[in-house]
mmCIF file of C-alpha atoms in Angstrom:
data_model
loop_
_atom_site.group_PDB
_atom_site.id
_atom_site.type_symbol
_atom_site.label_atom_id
_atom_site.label_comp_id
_atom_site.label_asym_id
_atom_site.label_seq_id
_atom_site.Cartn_x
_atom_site.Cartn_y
_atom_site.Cartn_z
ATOM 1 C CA UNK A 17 0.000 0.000 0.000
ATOM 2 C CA UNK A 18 2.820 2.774 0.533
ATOM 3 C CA UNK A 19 4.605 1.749 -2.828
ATOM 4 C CA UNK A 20 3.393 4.349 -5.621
ATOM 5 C CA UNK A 21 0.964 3.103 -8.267
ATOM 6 C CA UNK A 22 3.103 1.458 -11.793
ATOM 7 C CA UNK A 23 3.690 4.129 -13.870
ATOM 8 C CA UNK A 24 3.065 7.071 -11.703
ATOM 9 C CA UNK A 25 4.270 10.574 -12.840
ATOM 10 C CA UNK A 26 7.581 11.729 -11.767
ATOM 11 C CA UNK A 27 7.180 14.728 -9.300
ATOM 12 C CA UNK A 28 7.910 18.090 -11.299
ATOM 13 C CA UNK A 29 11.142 18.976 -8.888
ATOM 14 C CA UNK A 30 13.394 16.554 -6.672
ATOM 15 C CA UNK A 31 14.900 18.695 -4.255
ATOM 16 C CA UNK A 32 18.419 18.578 -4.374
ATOM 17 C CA UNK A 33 21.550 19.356 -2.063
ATOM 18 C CA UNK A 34 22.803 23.050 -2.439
ATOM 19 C CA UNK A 35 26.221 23.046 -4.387
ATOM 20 C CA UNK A 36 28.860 24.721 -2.497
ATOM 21 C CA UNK A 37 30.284 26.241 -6.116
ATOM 22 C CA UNK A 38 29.608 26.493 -9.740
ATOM 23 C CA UNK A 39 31.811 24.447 -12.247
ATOM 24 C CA UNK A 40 31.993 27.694 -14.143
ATOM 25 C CA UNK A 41 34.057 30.033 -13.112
ATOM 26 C CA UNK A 42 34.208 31.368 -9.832
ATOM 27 C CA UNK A 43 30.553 31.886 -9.004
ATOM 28 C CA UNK A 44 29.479 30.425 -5.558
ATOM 29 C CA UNK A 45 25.893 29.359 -5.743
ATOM 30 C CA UNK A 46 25.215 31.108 -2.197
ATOM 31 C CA UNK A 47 27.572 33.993 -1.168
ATOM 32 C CA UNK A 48 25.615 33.628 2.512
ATOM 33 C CA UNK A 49 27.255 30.120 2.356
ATOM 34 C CA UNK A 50 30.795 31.065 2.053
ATOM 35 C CA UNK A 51 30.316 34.002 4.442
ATOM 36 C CA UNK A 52 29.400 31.594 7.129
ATOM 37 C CA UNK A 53 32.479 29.325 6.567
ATOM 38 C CA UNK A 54 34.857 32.158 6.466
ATOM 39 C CA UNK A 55 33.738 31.928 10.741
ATOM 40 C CA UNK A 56 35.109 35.211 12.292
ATOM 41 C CA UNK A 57 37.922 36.240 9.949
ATOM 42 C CA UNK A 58 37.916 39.902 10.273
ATOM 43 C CA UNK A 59 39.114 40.973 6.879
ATOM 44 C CA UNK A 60 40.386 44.315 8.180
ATOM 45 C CA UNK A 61 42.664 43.336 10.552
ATOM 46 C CA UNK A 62 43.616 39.963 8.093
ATOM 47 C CA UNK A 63 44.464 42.572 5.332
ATOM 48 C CA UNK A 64 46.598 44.752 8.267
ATOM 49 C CA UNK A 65 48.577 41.029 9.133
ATOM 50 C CA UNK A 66 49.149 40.563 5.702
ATOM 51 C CA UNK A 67 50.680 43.625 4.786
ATOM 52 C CA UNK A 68 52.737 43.340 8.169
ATOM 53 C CA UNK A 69 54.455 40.385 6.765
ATOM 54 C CA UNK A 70 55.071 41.753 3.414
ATOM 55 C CA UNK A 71 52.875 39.683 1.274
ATOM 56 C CA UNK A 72 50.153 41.756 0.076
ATOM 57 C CA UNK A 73 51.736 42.254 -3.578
ATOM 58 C CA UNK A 74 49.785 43.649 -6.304
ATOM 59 C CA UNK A 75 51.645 43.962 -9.480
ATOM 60 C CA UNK A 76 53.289 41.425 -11.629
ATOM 61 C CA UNK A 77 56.322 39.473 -11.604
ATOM 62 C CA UNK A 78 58.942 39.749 -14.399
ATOM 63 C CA UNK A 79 62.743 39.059 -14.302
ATOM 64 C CA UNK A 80 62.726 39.580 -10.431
ATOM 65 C CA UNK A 81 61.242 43.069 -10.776
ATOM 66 C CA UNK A 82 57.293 43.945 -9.636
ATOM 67 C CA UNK A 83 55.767 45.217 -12.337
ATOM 68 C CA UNK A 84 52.677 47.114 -13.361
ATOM 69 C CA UNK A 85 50.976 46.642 -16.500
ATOM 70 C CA UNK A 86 52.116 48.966 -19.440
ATOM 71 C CA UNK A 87 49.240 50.441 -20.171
ATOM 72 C CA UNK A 88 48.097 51.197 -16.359
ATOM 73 C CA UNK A 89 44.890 48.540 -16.371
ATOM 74 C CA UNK A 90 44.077 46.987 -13.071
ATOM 75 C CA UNK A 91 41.214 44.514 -12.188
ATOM 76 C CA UNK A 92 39.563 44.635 -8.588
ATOM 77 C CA UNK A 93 40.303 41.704 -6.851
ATOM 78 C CA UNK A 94 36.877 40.561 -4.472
ATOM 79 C CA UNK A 95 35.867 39.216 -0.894
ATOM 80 C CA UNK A 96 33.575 36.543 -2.825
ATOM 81 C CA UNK A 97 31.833 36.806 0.590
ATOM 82 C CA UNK A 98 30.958 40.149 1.029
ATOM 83 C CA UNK A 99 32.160 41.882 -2.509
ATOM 84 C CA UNK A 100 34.543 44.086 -1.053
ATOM 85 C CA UNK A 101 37.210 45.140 -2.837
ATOM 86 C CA UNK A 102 40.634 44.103 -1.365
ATOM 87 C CA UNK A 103 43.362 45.084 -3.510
ATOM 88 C CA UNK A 104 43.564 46.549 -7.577
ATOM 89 C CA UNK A 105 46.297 44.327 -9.249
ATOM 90 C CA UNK A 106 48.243 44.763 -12.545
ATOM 91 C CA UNK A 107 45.743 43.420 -15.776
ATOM 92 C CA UNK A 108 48.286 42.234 -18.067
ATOM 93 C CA UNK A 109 48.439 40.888 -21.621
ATOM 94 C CA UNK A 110 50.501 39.642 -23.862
ATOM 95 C CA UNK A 111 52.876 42.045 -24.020
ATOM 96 C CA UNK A 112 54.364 41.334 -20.293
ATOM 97 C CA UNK A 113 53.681 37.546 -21.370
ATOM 98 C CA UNK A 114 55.937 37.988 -23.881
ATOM 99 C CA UNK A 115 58.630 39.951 -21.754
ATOM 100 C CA UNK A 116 58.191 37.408 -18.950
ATOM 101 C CA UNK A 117 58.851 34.208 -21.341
ATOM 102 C CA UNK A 118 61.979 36.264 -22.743
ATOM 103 C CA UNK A 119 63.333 36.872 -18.991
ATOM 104 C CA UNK A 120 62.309 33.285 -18.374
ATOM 105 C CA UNK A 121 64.227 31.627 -21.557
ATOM 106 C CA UNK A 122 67.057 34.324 -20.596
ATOM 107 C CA UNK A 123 67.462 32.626 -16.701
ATOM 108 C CA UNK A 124 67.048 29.336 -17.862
ATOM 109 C CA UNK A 125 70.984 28.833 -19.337
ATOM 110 C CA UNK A 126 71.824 29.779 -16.019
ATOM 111 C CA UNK A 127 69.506 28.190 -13.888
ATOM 112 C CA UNK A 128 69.485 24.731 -15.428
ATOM 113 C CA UNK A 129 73.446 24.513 -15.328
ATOM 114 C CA UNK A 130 73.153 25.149 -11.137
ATOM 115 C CA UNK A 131 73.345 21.325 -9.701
ATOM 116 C CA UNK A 132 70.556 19.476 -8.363
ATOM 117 C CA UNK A 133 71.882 19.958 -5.096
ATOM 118 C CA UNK A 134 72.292 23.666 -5.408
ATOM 119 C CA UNK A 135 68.411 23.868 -7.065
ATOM 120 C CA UNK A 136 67.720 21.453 -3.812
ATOM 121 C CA UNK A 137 68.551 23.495 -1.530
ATOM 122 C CA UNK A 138 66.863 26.521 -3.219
ATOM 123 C CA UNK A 139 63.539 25.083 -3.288
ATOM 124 C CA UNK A 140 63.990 23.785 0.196
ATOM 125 C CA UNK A 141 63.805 27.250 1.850
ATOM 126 C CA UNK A 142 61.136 28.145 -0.458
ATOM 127 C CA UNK A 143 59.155 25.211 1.522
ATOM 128 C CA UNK A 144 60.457 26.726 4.516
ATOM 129 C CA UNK A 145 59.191 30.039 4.118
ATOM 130 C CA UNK A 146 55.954 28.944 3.075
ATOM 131 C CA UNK A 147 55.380 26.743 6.178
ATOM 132 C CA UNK A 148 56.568 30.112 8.269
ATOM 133 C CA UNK A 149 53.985 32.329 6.673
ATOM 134 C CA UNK A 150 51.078 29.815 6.764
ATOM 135 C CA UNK A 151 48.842 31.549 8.771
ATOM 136 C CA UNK A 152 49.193 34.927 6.168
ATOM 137 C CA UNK A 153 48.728 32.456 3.569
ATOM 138 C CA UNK A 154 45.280 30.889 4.594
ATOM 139 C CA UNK A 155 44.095 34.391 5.609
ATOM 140 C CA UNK A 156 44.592 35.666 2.022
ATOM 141 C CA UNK A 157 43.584 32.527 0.752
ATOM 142 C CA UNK A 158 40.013 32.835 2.626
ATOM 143 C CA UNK A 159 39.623 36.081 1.918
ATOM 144 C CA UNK A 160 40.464 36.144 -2.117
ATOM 145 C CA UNK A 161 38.494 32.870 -2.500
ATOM 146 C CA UNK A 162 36.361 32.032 0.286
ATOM 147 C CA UNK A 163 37.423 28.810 1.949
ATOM 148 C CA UNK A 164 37.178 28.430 5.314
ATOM 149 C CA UNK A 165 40.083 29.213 6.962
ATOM 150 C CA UNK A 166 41.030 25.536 8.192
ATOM 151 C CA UNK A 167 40.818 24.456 4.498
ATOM 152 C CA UNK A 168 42.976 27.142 3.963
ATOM 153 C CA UNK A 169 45.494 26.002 6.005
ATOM 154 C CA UNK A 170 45.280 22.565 4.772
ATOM 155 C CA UNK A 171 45.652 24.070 1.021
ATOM 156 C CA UNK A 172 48.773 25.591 2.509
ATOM 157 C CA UNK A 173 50.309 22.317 4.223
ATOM 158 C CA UNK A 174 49.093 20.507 0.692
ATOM 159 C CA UNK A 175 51.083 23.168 -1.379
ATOM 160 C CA UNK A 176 54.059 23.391 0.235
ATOM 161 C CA UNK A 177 54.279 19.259 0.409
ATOM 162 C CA UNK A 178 54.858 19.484 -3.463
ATOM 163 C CA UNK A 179 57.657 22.023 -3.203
ATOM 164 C CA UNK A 180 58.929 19.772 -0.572
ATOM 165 C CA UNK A 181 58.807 16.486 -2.495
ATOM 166 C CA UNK A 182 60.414 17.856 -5.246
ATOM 167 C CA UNK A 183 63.266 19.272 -3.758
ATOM 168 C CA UNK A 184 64.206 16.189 -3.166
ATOM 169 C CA UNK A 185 63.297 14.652 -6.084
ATOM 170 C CA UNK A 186 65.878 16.868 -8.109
ATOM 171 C CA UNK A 187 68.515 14.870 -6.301
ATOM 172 C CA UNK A 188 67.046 11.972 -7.834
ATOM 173 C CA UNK A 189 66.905 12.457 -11.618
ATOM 174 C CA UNK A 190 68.522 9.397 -12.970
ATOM 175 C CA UNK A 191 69.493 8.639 -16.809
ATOM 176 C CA UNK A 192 69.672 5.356 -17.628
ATOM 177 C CA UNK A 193 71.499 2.409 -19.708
ATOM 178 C CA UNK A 194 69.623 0.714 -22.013
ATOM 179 C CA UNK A 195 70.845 -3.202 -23.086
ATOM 180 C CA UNK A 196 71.640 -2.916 -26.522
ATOM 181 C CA UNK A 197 71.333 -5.545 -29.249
ATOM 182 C CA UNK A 198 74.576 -4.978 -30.775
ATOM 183 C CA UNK A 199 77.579 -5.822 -28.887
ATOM 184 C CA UNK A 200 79.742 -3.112 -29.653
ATOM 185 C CA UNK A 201 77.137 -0.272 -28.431
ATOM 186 C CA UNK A 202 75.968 1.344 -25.851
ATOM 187 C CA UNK A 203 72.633 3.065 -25.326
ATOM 188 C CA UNK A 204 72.553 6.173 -22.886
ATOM 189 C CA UNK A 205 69.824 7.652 -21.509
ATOM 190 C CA UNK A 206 70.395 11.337 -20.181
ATOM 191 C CA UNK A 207 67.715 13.614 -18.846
ATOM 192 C CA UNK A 208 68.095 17.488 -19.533
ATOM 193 C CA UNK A 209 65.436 20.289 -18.609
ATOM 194 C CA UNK A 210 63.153 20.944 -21.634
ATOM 195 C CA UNK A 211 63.037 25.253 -21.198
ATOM 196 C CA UNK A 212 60.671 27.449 -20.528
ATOM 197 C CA UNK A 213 57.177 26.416 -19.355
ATOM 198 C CA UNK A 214 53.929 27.923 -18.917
ATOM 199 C CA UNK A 215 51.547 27.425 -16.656
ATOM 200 C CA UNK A 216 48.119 28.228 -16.324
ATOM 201 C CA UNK A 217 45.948 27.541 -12.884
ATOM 202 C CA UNK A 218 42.624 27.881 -11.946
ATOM 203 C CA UNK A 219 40.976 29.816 -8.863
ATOM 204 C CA UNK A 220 39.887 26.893 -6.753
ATOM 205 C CA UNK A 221 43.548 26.036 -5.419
ATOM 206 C CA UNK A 222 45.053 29.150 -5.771
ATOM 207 C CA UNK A 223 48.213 27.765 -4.002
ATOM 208 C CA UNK A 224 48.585 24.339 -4.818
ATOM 209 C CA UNK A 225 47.697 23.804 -8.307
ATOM 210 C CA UNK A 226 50.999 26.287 -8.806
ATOM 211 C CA UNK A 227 53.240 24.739 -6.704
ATOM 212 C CA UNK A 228 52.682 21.046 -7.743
ATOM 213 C CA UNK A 229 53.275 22.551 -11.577
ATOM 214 C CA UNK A 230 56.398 24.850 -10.408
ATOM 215 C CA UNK A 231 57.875 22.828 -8.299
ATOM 216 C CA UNK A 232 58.937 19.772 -11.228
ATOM 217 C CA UNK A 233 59.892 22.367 -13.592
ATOM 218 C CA UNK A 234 62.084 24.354 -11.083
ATOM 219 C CA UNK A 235 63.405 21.170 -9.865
ATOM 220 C CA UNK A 236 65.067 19.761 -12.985
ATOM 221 C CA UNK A 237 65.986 23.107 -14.542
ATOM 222 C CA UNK A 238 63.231 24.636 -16.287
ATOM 223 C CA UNK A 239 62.016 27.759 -15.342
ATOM 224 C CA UNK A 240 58.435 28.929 -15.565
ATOM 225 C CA UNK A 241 55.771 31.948 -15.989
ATOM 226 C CA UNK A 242 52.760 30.906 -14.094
ATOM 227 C CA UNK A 243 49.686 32.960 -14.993
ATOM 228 C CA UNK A 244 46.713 32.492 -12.021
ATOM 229 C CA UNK A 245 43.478 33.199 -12.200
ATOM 230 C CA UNK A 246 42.496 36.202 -12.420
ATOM 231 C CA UNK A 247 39.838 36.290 -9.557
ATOM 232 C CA UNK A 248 42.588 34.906 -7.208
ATOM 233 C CA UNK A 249 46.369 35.908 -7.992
ATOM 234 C CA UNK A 250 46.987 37.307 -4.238
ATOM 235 C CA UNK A 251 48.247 33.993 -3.611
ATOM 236 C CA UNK A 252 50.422 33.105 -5.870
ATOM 237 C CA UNK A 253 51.887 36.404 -5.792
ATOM 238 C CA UNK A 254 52.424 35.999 -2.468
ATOM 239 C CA UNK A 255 53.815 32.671 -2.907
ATOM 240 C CA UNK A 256 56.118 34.138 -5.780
ATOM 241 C CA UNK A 257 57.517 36.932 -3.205
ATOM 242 C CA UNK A 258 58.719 33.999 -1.038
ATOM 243 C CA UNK A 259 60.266 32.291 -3.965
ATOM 244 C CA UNK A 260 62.573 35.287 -4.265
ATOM 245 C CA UNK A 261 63.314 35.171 -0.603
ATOM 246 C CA UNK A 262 64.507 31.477 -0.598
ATOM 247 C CA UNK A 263 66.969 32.093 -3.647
ATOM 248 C CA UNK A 264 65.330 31.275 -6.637
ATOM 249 C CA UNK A 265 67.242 33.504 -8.774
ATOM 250 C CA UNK A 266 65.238 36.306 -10.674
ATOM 251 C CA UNK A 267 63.081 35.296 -14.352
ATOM 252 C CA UNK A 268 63.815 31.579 -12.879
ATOM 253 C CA UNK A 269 59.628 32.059 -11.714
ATOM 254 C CA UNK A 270 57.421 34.926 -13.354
ATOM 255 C CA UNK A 271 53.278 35.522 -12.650
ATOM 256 C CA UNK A 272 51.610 37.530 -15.494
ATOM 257 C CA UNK A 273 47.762 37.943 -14.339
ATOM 258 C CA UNK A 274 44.881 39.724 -15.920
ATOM 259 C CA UNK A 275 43.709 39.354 -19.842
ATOM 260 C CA UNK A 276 43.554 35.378 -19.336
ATOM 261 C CA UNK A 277 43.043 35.229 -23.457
ATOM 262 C CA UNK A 278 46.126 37.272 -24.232
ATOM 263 C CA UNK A 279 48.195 35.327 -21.655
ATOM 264 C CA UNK A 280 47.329 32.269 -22.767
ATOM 265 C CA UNK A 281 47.390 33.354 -26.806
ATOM 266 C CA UNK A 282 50.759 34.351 -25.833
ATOM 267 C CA UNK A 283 51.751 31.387 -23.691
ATOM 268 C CA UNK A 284 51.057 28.783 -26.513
ATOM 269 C CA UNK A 285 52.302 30.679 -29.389
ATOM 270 C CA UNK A 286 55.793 31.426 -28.363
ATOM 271 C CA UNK A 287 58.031 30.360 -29.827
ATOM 272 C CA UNK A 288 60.697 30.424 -26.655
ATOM 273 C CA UNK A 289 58.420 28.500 -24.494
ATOM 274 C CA UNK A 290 58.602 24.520 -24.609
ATOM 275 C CA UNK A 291 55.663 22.810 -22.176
ATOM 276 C CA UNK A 292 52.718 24.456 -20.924
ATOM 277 C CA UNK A 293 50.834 22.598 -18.041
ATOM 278 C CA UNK A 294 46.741 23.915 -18.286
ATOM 279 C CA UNK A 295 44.607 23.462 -15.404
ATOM 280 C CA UNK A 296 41.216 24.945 -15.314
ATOM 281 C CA UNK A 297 37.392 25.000 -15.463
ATOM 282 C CA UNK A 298 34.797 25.450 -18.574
ATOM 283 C CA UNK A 299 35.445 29.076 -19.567
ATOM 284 C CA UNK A 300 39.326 28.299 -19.744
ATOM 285 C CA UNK A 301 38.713 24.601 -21.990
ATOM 286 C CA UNK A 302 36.958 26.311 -24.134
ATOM 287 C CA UNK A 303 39.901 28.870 -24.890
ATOM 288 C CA UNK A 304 41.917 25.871 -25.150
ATOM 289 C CA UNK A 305 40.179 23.711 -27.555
ATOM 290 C CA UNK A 306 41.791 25.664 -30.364
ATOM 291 C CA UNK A 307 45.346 25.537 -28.220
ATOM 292 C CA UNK A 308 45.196 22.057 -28.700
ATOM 293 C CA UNK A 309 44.681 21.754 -31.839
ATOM 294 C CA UNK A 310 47.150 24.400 -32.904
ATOM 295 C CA UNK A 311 49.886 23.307 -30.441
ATOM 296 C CA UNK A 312 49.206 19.839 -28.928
ATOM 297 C CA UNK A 313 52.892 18.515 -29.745
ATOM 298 C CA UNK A 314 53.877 20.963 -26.437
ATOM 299 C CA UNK A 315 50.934 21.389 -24.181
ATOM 300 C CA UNK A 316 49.331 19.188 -21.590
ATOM 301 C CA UNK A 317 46.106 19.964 -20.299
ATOM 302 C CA UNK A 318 44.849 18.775 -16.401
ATOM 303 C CA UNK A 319 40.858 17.889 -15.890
ATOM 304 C CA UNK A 320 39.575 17.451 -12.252
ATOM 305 C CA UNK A 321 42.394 16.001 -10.004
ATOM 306 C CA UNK A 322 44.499 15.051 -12.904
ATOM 307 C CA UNK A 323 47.780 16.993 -13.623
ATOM 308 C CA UNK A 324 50.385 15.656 -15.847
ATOM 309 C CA UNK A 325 54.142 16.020 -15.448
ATOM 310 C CA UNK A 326 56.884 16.433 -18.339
ATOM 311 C CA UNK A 327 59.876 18.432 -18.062
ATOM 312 C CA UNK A 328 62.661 16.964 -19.697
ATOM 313 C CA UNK A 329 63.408 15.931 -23.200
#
């Protein structure tokens, strides 16, 4: 008796659990939501900390300088909570892409002939320094793009793991010898750093989805021009200042931020760059549909929780 008649019309609307964010973009479906996760961050005295420790950057990153963009643009950067504005940053294009990939392809001679101890060490304090400013970290992080602030600090922990890894890991790059099937041969295997690489990352992980691309390519020679998302670059600028703290020699890591077309236009047409890692949501696939097609002998492209890895030749 309380099963439905057969064939019994389905109800017009099965309610459904709220979605903490939209898979486009960087809309959340309730801003309420996020404001009530955030707990009680005060974002005046968070900005106040922030700028304390000397993380609050705003402009670009090119051959070790901070720059603005050449023509003066900015973009507002947003409390996705409560809308306020919390800092105007440089909205660049592809003329400081192209600079950055130059300054890039310019370090790299020098940065890929350091040895894998001496890069080692490098991104070792970079770890270090990260894991020091955590607590600035997750408070930007929160307030640029809304997680709570205990995911934030997990993000932070998470990011700085990869730098960590893979400091070590440069130790570890091993060649190899290959049995050949002619007596009088033998079949090396060596592995050198490919160039310059581009990376592009979305606004979900603002801190991790650039150090777990940066950290292979810096460890095993390349260097790199990351370009964030737009909605969310505090981070990784912050991130990038540390980088420069720890010793990672200037144009070895640039962040471009702002026209994402232009950057990325510029990214996959150069001719200087050699691997481009692209992670992101709808709006950025379909930018890169015609990438691909164009340029899929040097790009690889990560979906969902997938991120592939290839730095040498």
């Amino acid at each position: 008796p309380s099963l439905p008649p057969p064939h019994s019309p389905a109800p017009l609307h099965t309610p459904r659990a709220p979605r903490r964010w939209c898979s486009v973009g960087r809309v959340f479906s309730v801003n309420r939501w996020v404001g009530a996760q955030m707990g009680s961050v005060d974002a005046g005295a968070a900005m106040e900390k922030i700028r304390a420790a000397g993380l609050l950057r705003t402009r670009g990153l090119i051959g070790g300088k901070w720059v603005d963009a050449y023509d003066g643009k900015t973009i507002e950067v947003q409390n996705p909570a409560t809308g306020e504005v919390l800092a105007n940053v440089a909205c660049m294009g592809n003329r400081e892409t192209a600079d950055a990939i130059t300054s890039a392809n310019t370090t790299f001679y020098t940065w890929s002939k350091l040895t894998a101890s001496e890069r080692s060490k490098a991104l070792r304090k970079w770890h270090d320094l990260l894991m020091s400013h955590k607590e600035e970290l997750a408070l930007l992080m929160t307030l640029e793009q809304g997680k709570p602030m205990k995911e934030a600090l997990g993000e932070v922990n998470y990011g700085a793991s990869f730098i960590e890894f893979f400091a070590e890991e440069a130790k570890r790059v091993y060649g190899d010898i290959i049995p050949p099937t002619l007596a009088d041969r033998r079949l090396l295997v060596l592995k050198q750093p490919i160039g310059v690489v581009g990376a592009i990352t979305p606004w979900n992980f603002p801190l991790a989805m650039i150090t777990r691309k940066v950290g292979p390519a810096l460890a095993c020679g390349c260097t790199v021009v990351v370009k964030p998302s737009e909605f969310t670059p505090l981070t990784a600028l912050a991130a990038a200042d540390l980088a420069l703290q720890a010793g990672i020699p200037a144009g070895a890591l640039n962040v471009v931020m702002g026209n994402a077309p232009e950057i990325g236009d510029e990214l996959m047409q150069s001719t200087q760059g050699q691997k481009d890692y692209v992670h992101g949501f709808n709006s950025c696939w379909q930018k890169t549909d015609g990438w691909i097609s164009k340029h899929c002998e040097k790009g690889f492209f990560g979906a969902r929780w997938e991120c592939a890895l290839h730095c040498f030749r």
